[in-house]
Short mmCIF file of N, CA and C in Angstrom, two decimals:
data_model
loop_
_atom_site.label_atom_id
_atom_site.label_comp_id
_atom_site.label_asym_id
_atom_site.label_seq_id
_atom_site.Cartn_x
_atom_site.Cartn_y
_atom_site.Cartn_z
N UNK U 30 30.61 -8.60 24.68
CA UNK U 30 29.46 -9.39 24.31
C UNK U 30 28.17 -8.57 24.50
N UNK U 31 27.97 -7.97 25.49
CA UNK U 31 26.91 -7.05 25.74
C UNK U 31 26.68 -6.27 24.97
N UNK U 32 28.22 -5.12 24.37
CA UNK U 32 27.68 -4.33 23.08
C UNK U 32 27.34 -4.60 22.13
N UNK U 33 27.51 -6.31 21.68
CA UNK U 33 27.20 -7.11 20.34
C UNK U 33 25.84 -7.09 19.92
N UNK U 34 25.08 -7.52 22.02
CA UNK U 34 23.83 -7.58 21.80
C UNK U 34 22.96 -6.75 21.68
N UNK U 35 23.35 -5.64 22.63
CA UNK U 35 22.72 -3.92 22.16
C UNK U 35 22.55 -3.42 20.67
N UNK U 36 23.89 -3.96 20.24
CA UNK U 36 23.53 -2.92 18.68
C UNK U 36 22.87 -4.31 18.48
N UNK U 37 22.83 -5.03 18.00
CA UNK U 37 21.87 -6.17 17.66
C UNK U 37 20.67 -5.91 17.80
N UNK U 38 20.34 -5.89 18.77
CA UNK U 38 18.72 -5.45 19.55
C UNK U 38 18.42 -3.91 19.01
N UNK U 39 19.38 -3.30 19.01
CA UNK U 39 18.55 -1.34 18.23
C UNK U 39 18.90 -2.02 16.67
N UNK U 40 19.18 -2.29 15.82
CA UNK U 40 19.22 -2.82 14.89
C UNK U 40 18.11 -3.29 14.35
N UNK U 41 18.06 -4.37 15.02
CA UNK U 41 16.56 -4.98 14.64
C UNK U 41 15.45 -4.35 15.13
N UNK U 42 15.22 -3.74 15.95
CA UNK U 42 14.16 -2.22 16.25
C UNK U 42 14.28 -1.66 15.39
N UNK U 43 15.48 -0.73 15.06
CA UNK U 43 15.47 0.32 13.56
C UNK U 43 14.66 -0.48 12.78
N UNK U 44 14.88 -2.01 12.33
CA UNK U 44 14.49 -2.29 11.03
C UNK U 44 12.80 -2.55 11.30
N UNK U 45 12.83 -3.24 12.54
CA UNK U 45 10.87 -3.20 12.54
C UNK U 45 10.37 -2.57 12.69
N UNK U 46 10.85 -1.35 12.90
CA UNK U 46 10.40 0.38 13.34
C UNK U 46 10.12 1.07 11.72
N UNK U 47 11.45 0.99 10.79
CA UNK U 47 10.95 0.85 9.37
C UNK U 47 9.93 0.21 8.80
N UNK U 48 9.89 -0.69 9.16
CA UNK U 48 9.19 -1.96 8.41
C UNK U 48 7.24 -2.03 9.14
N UNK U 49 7.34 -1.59 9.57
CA UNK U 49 5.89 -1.12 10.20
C UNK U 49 5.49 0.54 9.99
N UNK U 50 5.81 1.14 9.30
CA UNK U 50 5.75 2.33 9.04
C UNK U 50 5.88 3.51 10.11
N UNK U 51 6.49 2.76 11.56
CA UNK U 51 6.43 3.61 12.82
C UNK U 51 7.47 5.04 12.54
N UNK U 52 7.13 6.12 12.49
CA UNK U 52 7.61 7.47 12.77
C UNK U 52 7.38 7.98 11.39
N UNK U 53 6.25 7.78 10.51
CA UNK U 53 6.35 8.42 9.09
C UNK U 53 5.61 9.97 9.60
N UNK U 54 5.25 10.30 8.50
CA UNK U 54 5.46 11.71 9.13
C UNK U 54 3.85 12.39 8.30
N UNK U 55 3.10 13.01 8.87
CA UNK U 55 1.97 13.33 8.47
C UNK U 55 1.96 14.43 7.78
N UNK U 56 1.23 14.87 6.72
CA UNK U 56 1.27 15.47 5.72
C UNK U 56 0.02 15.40 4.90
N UNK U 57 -0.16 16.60 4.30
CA UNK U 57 -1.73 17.06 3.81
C UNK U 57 -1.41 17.80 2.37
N UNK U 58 -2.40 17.26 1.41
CA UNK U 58 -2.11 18.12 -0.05
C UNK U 58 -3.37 18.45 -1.01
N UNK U 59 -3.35 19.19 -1.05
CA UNK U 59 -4.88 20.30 -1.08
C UNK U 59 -5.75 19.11 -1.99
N UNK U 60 -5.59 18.36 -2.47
CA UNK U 60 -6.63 17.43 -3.17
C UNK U 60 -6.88 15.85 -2.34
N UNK U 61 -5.58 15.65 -2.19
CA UNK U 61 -5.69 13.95 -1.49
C UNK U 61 -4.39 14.03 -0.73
N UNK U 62 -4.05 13.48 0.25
CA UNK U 62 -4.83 11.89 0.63
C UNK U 62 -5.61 12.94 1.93
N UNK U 63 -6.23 11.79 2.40
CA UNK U 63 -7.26 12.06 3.66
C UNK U 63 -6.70 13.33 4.95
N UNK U 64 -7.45 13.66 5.44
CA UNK U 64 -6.55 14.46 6.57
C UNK U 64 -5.85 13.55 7.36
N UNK U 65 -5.84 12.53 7.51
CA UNK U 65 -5.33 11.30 8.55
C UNK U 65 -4.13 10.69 7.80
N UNK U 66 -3.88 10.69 6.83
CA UNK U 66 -3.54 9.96 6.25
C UNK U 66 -1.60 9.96 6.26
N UNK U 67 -0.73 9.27 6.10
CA UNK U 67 0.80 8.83 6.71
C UNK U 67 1.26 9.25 5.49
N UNK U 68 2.30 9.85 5.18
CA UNK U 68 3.54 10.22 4.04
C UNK U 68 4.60 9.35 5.00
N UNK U 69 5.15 8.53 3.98
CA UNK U 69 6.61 8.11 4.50
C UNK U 69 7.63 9.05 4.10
N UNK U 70 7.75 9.86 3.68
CA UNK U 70 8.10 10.85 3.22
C UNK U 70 8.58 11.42 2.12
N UNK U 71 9.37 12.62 1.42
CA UNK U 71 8.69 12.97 -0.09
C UNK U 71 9.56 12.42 -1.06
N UNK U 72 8.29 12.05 -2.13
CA UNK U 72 8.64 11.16 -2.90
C UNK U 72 8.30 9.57 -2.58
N UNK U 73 7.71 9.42 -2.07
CA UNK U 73 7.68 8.06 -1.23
C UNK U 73 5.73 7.58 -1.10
N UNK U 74 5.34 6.68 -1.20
CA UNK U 74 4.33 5.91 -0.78
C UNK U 74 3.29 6.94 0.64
N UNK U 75 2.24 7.08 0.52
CA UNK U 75 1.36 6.90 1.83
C UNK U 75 0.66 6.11 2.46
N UNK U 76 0.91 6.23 3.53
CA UNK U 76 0.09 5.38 4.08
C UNK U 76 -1.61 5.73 4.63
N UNK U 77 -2.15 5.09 4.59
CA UNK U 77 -3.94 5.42 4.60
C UNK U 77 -4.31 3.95 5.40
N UNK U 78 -5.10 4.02 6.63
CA UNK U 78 -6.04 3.14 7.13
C UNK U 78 -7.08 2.91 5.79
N UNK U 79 -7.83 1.61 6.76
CA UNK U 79 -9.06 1.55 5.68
C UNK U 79 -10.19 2.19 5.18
N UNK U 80 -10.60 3.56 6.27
CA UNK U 80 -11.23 4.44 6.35
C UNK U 80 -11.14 5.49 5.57
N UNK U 81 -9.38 5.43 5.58
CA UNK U 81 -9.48 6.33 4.56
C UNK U 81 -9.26 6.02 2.93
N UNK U 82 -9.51 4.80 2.90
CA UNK U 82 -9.11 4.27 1.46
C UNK U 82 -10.38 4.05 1.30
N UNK U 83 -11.29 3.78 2.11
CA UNK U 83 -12.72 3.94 1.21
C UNK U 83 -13.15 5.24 1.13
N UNK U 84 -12.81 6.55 1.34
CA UNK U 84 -13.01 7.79 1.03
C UNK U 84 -12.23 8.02 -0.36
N UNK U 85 -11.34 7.08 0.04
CA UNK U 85 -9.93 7.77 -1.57
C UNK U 85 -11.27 6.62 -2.88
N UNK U 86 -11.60 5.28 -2.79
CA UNK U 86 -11.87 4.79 -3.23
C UNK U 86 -13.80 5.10 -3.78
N UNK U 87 -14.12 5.97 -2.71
CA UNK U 87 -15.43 6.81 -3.40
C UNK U 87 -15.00 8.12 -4.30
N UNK U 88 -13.90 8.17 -4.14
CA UNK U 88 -13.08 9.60 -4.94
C UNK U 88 -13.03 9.06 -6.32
N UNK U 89 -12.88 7.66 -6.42
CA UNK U 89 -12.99 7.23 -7.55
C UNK U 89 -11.11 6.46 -7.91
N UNK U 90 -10.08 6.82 -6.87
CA UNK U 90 -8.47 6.25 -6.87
C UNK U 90 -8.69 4.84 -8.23
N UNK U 91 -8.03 4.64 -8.63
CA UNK U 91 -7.88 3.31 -9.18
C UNK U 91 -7.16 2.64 -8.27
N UNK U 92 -7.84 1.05 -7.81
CA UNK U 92 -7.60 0.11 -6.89
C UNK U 92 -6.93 -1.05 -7.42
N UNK U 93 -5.21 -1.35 -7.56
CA UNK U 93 -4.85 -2.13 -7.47
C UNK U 93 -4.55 -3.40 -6.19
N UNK U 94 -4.72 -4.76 -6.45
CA UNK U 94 -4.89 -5.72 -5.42
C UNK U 94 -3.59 -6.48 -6.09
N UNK U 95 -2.66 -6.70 -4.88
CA UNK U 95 -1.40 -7.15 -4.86
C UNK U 95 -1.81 -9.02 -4.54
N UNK U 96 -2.46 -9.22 -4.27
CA UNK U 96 -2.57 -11.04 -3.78
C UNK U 96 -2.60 -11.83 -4.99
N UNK U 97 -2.86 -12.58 -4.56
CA UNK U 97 -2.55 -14.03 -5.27
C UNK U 97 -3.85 -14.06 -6.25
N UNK U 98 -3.96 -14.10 -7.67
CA UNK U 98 -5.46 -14.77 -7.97
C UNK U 98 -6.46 -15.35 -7.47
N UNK U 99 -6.01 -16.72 -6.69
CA UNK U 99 -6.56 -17.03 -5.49
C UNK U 99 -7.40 -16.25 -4.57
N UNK U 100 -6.81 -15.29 -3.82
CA UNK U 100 -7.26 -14.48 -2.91
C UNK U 100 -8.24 -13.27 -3.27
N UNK U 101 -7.41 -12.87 -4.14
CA UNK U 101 -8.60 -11.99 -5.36
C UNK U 101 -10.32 -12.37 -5.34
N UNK U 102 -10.03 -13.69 -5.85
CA UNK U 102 -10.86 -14.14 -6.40
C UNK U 102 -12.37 -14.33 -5.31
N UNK U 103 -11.15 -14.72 -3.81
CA UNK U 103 -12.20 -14.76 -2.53
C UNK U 103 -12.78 -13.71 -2.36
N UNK U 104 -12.56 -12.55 -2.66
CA UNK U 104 -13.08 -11.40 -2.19
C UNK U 104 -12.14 -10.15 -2.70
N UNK U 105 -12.53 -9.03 -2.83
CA UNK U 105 -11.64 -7.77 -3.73
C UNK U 105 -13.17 -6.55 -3.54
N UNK U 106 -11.84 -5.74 -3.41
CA UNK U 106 -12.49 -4.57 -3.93
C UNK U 106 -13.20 -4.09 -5.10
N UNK U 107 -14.47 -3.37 -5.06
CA UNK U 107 -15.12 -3.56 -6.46
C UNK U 107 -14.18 -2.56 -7.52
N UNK U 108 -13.71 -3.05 -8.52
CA UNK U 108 -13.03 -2.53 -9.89
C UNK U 108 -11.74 -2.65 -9.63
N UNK U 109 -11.21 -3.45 -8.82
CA UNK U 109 -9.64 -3.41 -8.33
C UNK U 109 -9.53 -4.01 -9.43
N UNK U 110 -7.75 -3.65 -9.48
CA UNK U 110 -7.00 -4.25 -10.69
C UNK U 110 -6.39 -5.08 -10.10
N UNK U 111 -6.27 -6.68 -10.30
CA UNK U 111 -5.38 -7.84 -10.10
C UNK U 111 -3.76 -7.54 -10.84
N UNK U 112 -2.89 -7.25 -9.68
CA UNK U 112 -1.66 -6.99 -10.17
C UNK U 112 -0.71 -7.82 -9.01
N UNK U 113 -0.84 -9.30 -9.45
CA UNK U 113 0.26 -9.63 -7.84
C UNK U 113 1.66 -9.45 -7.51
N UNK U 114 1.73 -9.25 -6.39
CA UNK U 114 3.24 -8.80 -6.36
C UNK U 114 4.72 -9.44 -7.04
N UNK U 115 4.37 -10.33 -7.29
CA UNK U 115 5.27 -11.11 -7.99
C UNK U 115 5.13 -10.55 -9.43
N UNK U 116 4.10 -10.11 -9.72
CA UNK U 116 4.06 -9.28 -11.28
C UNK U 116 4.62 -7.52 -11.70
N UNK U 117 4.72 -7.20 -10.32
CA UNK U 117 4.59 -5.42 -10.22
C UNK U 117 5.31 -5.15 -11.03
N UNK U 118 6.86 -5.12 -11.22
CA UNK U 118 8.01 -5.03 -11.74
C UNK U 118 7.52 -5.57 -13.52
N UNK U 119 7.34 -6.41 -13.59
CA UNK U 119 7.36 -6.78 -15.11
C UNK U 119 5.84 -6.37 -16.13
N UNK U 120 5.01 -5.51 -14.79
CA UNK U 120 3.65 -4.66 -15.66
C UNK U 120 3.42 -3.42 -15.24
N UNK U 121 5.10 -2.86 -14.67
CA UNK U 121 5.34 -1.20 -14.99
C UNK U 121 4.51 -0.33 -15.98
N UNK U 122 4.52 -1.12 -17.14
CA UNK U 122 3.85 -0.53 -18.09
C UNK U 122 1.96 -0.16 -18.30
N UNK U 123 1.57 -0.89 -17.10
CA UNK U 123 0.20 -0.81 -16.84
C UNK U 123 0.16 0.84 -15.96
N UNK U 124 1.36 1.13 -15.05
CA UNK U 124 0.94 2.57 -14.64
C UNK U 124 1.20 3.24 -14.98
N UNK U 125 0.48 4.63 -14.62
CA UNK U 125 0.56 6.32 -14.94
C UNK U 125 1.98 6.99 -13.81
N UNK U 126 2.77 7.68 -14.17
CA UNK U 126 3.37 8.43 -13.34
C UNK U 126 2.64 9.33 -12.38
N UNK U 127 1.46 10.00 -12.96
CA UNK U 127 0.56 11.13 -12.68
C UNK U 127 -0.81 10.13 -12.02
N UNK U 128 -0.88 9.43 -11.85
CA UNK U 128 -2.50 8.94 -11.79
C UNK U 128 -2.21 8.40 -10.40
N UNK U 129 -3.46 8.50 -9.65
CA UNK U 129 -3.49 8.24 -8.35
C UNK U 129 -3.46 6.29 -8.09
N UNK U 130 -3.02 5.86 -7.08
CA UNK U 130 -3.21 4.68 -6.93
C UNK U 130 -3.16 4.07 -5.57
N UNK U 131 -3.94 3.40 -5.09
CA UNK U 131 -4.45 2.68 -3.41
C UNK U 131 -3.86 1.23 -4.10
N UNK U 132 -2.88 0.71 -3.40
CA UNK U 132 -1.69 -0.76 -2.97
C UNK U 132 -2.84 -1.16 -1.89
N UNK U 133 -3.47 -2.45 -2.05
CA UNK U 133 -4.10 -3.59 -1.60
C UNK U 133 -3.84 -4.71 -1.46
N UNK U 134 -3.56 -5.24 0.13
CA UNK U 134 -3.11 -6.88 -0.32
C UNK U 134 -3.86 -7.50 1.01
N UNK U 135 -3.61 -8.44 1.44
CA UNK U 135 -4.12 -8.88 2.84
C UNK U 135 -4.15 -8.57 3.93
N UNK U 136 -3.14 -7.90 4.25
CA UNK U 136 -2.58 -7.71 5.51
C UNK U 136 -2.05 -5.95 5.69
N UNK U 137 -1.42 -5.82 4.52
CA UNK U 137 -0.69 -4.54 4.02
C UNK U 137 0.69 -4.38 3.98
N UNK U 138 1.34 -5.90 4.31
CA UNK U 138 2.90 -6.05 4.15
C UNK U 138 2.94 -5.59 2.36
N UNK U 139 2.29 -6.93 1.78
CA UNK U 139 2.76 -6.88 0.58
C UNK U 139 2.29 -5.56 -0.67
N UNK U 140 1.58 -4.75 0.01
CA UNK U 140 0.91 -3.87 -0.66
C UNK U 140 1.97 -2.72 0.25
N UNK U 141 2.45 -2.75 1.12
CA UNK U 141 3.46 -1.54 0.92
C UNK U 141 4.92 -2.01 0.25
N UNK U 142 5.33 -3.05 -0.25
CA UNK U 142 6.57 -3.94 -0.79
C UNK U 142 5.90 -2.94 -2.47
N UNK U 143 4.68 -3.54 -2.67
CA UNK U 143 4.39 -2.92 -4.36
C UNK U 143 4.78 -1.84 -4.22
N UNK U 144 4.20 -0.64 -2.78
CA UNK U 144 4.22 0.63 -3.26
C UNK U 144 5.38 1.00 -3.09
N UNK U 145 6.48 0.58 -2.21
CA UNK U 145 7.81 0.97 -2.51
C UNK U 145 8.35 0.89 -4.13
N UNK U 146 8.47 -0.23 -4.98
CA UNK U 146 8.73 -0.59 -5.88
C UNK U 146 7.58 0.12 -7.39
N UNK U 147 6.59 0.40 -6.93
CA UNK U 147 6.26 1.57 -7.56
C UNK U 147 7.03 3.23 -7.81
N UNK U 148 7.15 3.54 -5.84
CA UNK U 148 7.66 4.68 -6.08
C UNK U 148 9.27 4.79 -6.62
N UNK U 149 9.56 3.92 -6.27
CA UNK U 149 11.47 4.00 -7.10
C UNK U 149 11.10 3.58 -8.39
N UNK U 150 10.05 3.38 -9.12
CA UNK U 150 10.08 3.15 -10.68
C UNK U 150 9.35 4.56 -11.57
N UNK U 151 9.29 5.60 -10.62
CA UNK U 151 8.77 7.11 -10.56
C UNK U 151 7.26 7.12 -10.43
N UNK U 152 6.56 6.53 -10.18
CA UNK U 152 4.81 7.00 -9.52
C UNK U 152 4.97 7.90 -8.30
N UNK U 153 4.49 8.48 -8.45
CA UNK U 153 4.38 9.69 -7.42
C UNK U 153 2.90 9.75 -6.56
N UNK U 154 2.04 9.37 -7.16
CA UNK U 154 1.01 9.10 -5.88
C UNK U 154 0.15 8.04 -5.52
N UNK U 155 0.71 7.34 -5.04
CA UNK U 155 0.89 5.88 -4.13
C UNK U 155 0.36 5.53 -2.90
N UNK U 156 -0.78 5.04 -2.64
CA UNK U 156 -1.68 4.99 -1.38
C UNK U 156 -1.61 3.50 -1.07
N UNK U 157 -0.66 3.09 -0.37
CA UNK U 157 -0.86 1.72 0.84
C UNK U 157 -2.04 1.56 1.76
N UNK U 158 -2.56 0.66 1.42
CA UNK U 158 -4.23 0.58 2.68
C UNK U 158 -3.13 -0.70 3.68
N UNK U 159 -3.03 0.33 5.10
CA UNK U 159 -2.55 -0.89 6.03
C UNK U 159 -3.45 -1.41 6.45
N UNK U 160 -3.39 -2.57 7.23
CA UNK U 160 -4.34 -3.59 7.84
C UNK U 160 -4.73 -4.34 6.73
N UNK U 161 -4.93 -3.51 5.62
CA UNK U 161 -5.21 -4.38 4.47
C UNK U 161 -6.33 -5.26 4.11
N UNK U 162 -7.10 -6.48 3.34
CA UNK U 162 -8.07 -6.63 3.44
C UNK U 162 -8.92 -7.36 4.61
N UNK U 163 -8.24 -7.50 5.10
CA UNK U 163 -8.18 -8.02 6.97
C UNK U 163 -8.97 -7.21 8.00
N UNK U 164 -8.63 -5.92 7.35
CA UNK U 164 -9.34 -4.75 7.85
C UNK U 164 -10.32 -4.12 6.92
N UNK U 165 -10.85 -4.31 6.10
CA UNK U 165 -11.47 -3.51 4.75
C UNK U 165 -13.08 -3.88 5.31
N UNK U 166 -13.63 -2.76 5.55
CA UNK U 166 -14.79 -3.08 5.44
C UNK U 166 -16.20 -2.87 4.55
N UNK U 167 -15.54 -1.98 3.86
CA UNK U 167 -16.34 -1.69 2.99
C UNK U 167 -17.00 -2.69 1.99
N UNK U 168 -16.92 -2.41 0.85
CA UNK U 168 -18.23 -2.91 -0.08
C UNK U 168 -16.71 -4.64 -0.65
N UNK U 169 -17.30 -5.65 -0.97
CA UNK U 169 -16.29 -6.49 -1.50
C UNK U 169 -17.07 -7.28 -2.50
N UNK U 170 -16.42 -7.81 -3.62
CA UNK U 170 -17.17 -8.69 -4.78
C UNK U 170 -16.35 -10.16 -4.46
N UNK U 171 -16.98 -11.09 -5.04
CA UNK U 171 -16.52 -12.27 -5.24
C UNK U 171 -16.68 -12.50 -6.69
N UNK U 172 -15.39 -13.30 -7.20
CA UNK U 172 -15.74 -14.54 -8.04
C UNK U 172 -16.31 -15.29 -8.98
#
């Protein structure tokens, strides 16, 4: 019974240890992302605080926002693209393989869910803002 609960318990660590982006691995590429900034590793999504997504986002990144219309609507990044996650998959055809892109959602669950499902549909440079708009302090439009 004890070993049931051990692997049970590292199990569900592995997976919230995944699932929080804990042990990605840092990495730098002569144009972007930020010096700070998280590679989950290659081929795969980065991760970027909000600090550094308003540096990627004065760079000029195109800003997709994963929320709800609703939420959008409360507040967004200025020129973000409304793409909710429930849509990602069926408006593939809205992205570039080659073109840079910052994943925005509330929190930054659902904006690293897009950027996974971006990068297995071949986008290659994929910027998750964690904390998400929860944390965003920069410039915001309404409505």
């Amino acid at each position: 019974m004890k070993k049931l609960l051990t692997i049970f318990v590292l199990a569900a660590a592995i997976t919230t240890a995944g699932c929080s982006g804990a042990g990605n691995i840092q990495t730098e590429t002569p144009s972007q992302p930020p010096r700070n900034a998280e590679s989950v590793e290659e081929g795969a999504y980065t991760n970027v605080d909000v600090n550094e997504a308003e540096q990627l986002v004065e760079q000029g990144i195109t800003v997709v926002d994963v929320r709800t219309p609703q939420e959008y609507e409360e507040g967004h990044i200025p020129d973000a693209k409304l793409i909710p996650l429930q849509e990602i998959e069926t408006r593939l055809n809205e992205f570039s393989e080659d073109e840079q892109y910052l994943i925005v959602c509330r929190s930054g669950n659902r904006s690293a869910q897009a950027s996974e499902i971006l990068v297995q549909n071949g986008m290659k440079q994929i910027y998750n803002m964690t904390g998400g708009m929860n944390e965003w302090t920069g410039e915001v439009v309404q409505e």
